GROMACS .gro file of C-alpha atoms in nm:
model
  185
    1MET     CA    1   8.882   8.027  14.477
    2LYS     CA    2   8.922   8.419  14.416
    3ALA     CA    3   9.151   8.325  14.144
    4TYR     CA    4   8.884   8.143  14.002
    5ILE     CA    5   8.619   8.356  14.020
    6SER     CA    6   8.833   8.671  13.891
    7PHE     CA    7   8.931   8.441  13.590
    8ILE     CA    8   8.541   8.354  13.487
    9ALA     CA    9   8.411   8.713  13.552
   10PHE     CA   10   8.716   8.854  13.311
   11ALA     CA   11   8.619   8.596  13.082
   12TRP     CA   12   8.282   8.706  13.077
   13CYS     CA   13   8.321   9.038  13.044
   14LEU     CA   14   8.583   8.970  12.745
   15ILE     CA   15   8.295   8.769  12.581
   16GLY     CA   16   8.028   9.053  12.673
   17CYS     CA   17   8.253   9.298  12.547
   18ASN     CA   18   8.324   9.151  12.171
   19LYS     CA   19   7.900   9.092  12.141
   20PRO     CA   20   7.787   9.357  11.917
   21PRO     CA   21   7.526   9.648  12.046
   22ALA     CA   22   7.137   9.500  12.081
   23LYS     CA   23   7.016   9.835  11.947
   24PHE     CA   24   7.109  10.168  11.766
   25ALA     CA   25   6.913  10.494  11.803
   26THR     CA   26   6.908  10.529  11.413
   27VAL     CA   27   6.987  10.299  11.097
   28THR     CA   28   7.278  10.544  11.030
   29ASP     CA   29   7.421  10.468  11.390
   30GLY     CA   30   7.397  10.099  11.293
   31MET     CA   31   7.567  10.126  10.920
   32GLN     CA   32   7.843  10.293  11.076
   33TYR     CA   33   7.899  10.031  11.342
   34VAL     CA   34   7.919   9.723  11.069
   35SER     CA   35   8.098   9.964  10.833
   36ASP     CA   36   8.398  10.033  11.060
   37SER     CA   37   8.641   9.690  10.994
   38LYS     CA   38   8.741   9.657  11.341
   39HIS     CA   39   8.380   9.467  11.429
   40GLY     CA   40   8.408   9.177  11.190
   41PHE     CA   41   8.149   9.299  10.946
   42SER     CA   42   8.378   9.360  10.646
   43LYS     CA   43   8.657   9.198  10.476
   44ASP     CA   44   8.830   9.317  10.202
   45THR     CA   45   9.139   9.218   9.970
   46LEU     CA   46   9.353   9.386   9.731
   47LEU     CA   47   9.462   9.176   9.410
   48GLU     CA   48   9.763   9.198   9.268
   49ASN     CA   49   9.620   9.432   8.929
   50GLY     CA   50   9.544   9.686   9.202
   51ILE     CA   51   9.147   9.627   9.212
   52LYS     CA   52   9.027   9.628   9.570
   53VAL     CA   53   8.726   9.406   9.638
   54LYS     CA   54   8.537   9.442  10.018
   55MET     CA   55   8.233   9.224  10.139
   56GLN     CA   56   8.032   9.342  10.405
   57ILE     CA   57   7.784   9.158  10.578
   58LEU     CA   58   7.426   9.399  10.597
   59PRO     CA   59   7.216   9.346  10.930
   60ALA     CA   60   6.831   9.264  10.790
   61SER     CA   61   6.711   9.469  11.013
   62LEU     CA   62   6.922   9.800  10.885
   63VAL     CA   63   6.836   9.712  10.523
   64GLN     CA   64   6.507   9.636  10.573
   65LYS     CA   65   6.473   9.935  10.821
   66THR     CA   66   6.181   9.709  11.036
   67ASN     CA   67   6.249   9.578  11.380
   68ASN     CA   68   6.069   9.247  11.263
   69PRO     CA   69   6.270   9.184  10.971
   70SER     CA   70   6.252   8.862  10.740
   71GLN     CA   71   6.555   8.624  10.747
   72LYS     CA   72   6.714   8.693  10.450
   73LYS     CA   73   7.082   8.753  10.436
   74TYR     CA   74   7.254   9.077  10.275
   75LEU     CA   75   7.578   9.105  10.169
   76SER     CA   76   7.760   9.396   9.985
   77ILE     CA   77   8.037   9.311   9.705
   78GLN     CA   78   8.242   9.685   9.631
   79PHE     CA   79   8.503   9.668   9.351
   80SER     CA   80   8.696   9.944   9.327
   81TYR     CA   81   9.054  10.057   9.165
   82LYS     CA   82   9.253  10.337   9.280
   83ASN     CA   83   9.013  10.466   9.488
   84ARG     CA   84   8.756  10.512   9.205
   85GLU     CA   85   8.466  10.308   9.045
   86LEU     CA   86   8.613   9.983   8.865
   87LEU     CA   87   8.386   9.958   8.601
   88ALA     CA   88   8.408  10.337   8.485
   89GLN     CA   89   8.762  10.293   8.421
   90LEU     CA   90   8.720  10.002   8.189
   91PRO     CA   91   8.745  10.037   7.795
   92ARG     CA   92   8.424  10.202   7.656
   93GLU     CA   93   8.367   9.890   7.446
   94GLU     CA   94   8.369   9.662   7.766
   95TYR     CA   95   8.224   9.918   8.024
   96GLY     CA   96   7.843   9.886   7.869
   97ALA     CA   97   7.865   9.489   7.872
   98TYR     CA   98   8.000   9.495   8.234
   99VAL     CA   99   7.712   9.729   8.319
  100GLN     CA  100   7.456   9.472   8.185
  101LEU     CA  101   7.640   9.182   8.386
  102PHE     CA  102   7.638   9.367   8.742
  103SER     CA  103   7.261   9.490   8.669
  104PHE     CA  104   7.101   9.146   8.547
  105GLY     CA  105   7.365   8.868   8.548
  106MET     CA  106   7.567   8.848   8.874
  107ASP     CA  107   7.283   8.647   9.073
  108ARG     CA  108   7.466   8.324   8.823
  109TYR     CA  109   7.835   8.406   8.995
  110ILE     CA  110   7.751   8.457   9.354
  111HIS     CA  111   7.689   8.188   9.613
  112ILE     CA  112   7.779   8.102   9.951
  113ARG     CA  113   7.924   7.765  10.050
  114SER     CA  114   7.939   7.568  10.378
  115ARG     CA  115   8.244   7.376  10.468
  116GLU     CA  116   8.026   7.032  10.374
  117GLY     CA  117   8.030   7.191   9.999
  118LYS     CA  118   7.668   7.269  10.022
  119GLU     CA  119   7.616   7.586   9.790
  120TYR     CA  120   7.367   7.875   9.790
  121GLN     CA  121   7.299   8.081   9.500
  122ALA     CA  122   7.200   8.440   9.575
  123ASN     CA  123   6.824   8.479   9.534
  124MET     CA  124   6.883   8.835   9.390
  125VAL     CA  125   7.169   9.064   9.311
  126THR     CA  126   7.077   9.422   9.273
  127TYR     CA  127   7.333   9.705   9.121
  128GLN     CA  128   7.241  10.066   9.081
  129PRO     CA  129   7.489  10.229   8.828
  130THR     CA  130   7.665  10.549   8.958
  131TYR     CA  131   7.803  10.673   8.653
  132ASN     CA  132   8.134  10.728   8.806
  133MET     CA  133   7.976  10.946   9.047
  134GLY     CA  134   8.087  10.683   9.364
  135LYS     CA  135   8.399  10.550   9.498
  136THR     CA  136   8.284  10.206   9.390
  137ASN     CA  137   8.050   9.975   9.219
  138GLU     CA  138   7.844   9.787   9.485
  139LEU     CA  139   7.615   9.474   9.438
  140LEU     CA  140   7.366   9.358   9.714
  141ALA     CA  141   7.315   9.024   9.739
  142ILE     CA  142   7.046   8.869   9.886
  143PHE     CA  143   6.996   8.535   9.975
  144ASP     CA  144   6.699   8.354  10.141
  145ALA     CA  145   6.679   8.212  10.510
  146ASP     CA  146   6.705   7.861  10.390
  147ILE     CA  147   7.115   7.852  10.473
  148VAL     CA  148   7.213   7.623  10.669
  149LEU     CA  149   7.448   7.804  10.942
  150SER     CA  150   7.740   7.600  11.001
  151LYS     CA  151   8.059   7.716  11.151
  152ASN     CA  152   8.253   7.778  10.779
  153LEU     CA  153   8.078   7.971  10.560
  154SER     CA  154   8.229   8.118  10.254
  155LEU     CA  155   8.105   8.362   9.987
  156ILE     CA  156   8.242   8.277   9.686
  157ILE     CA  157   8.244   8.452   9.359
  158PRO     CA  158   8.416   8.259   9.072
  159GLU     CA  159   8.571   8.457   8.748
  160PHE     CA  160   8.341   8.629   8.560
  161GLY     CA  161   8.563   8.776   8.304
  162LEU     CA  162   8.765   9.071   8.460
  163LYS     CA  163   9.069   8.836   8.526
  164ILE     CA  164   9.046   8.890   8.908
  165GLY     CA  165   8.992   8.537   8.980
  166GLN     CA  166   8.799   8.334   9.197
  167LEU     CA  167   8.729   8.531   9.467
  168ASN     CA  168   8.666   8.366   9.844
  169PHE     CA  169   8.570   8.568  10.181
  170SER     CA  170   8.527   8.372  10.517
  171ILE     CA  171   8.141   8.472  10.662
  172PRO     CA  172   8.139   8.461  11.062
  173VAL     CA  173   7.817   8.324  11.119
  174ASP     CA  174   7.724   8.502  11.418
  175LYS     CA  175   7.780   8.813  11.230
  176LEU     CA  176   7.568   8.678  10.917
  177ASN     CA  177   7.260   8.642  11.196
  178TYR     CA  178   7.301   8.939  11.391
  179SER     CA  179   6.986   9.188  11.357
  180PRO     CA  180   6.973   9.501  11.597
  181THR     CA  181   6.705   9.696  11.694
  182ILE     CA  182   6.676  10.042  11.600
  183ASP     CA  183   6.513  10.289  11.795
  184HIS     CA  184   6.393  10.554  11.512
  185PHE     CA  185   6.368  10.494  11.142
   0.00000   0.00000   0.00000
């Protein structure tokens, strides 16, 4: 009986230790937590051509900076090549076209797919050009709350012209629903 109780206590502790914090002192503290890859909010892939793509789940309370956020879901998608912005390294004649696509057309390409095959288009995709002053080109994809949260969700980005192929990132549902409380905004 003691062994059984010890096992239950150990399992409870193990499960409790894997839960993300319920609150943070500041938004910066929360962003540091979700940016650390060991917590499971971000996934990255290095493609054969050297392009690195990172997907990160951003909790609504950290983006909206309120403890009563809407149910929108936020995903950051970052593109880089050799630790620099990907778009800035394109030929000059392509650079403008891709800045235009990132600024106004990526909502056609980014969606979430459930295991059952239902697809949810991003409601909005924002891009802020950094003119070769950053390390990545970052897209912020915003999804409405109508996503049916099945166990297997994937972020899908089909080929959009850079010859990087279709990108698939699995999305942990518990991370997508996570929205901590912030003490000081």
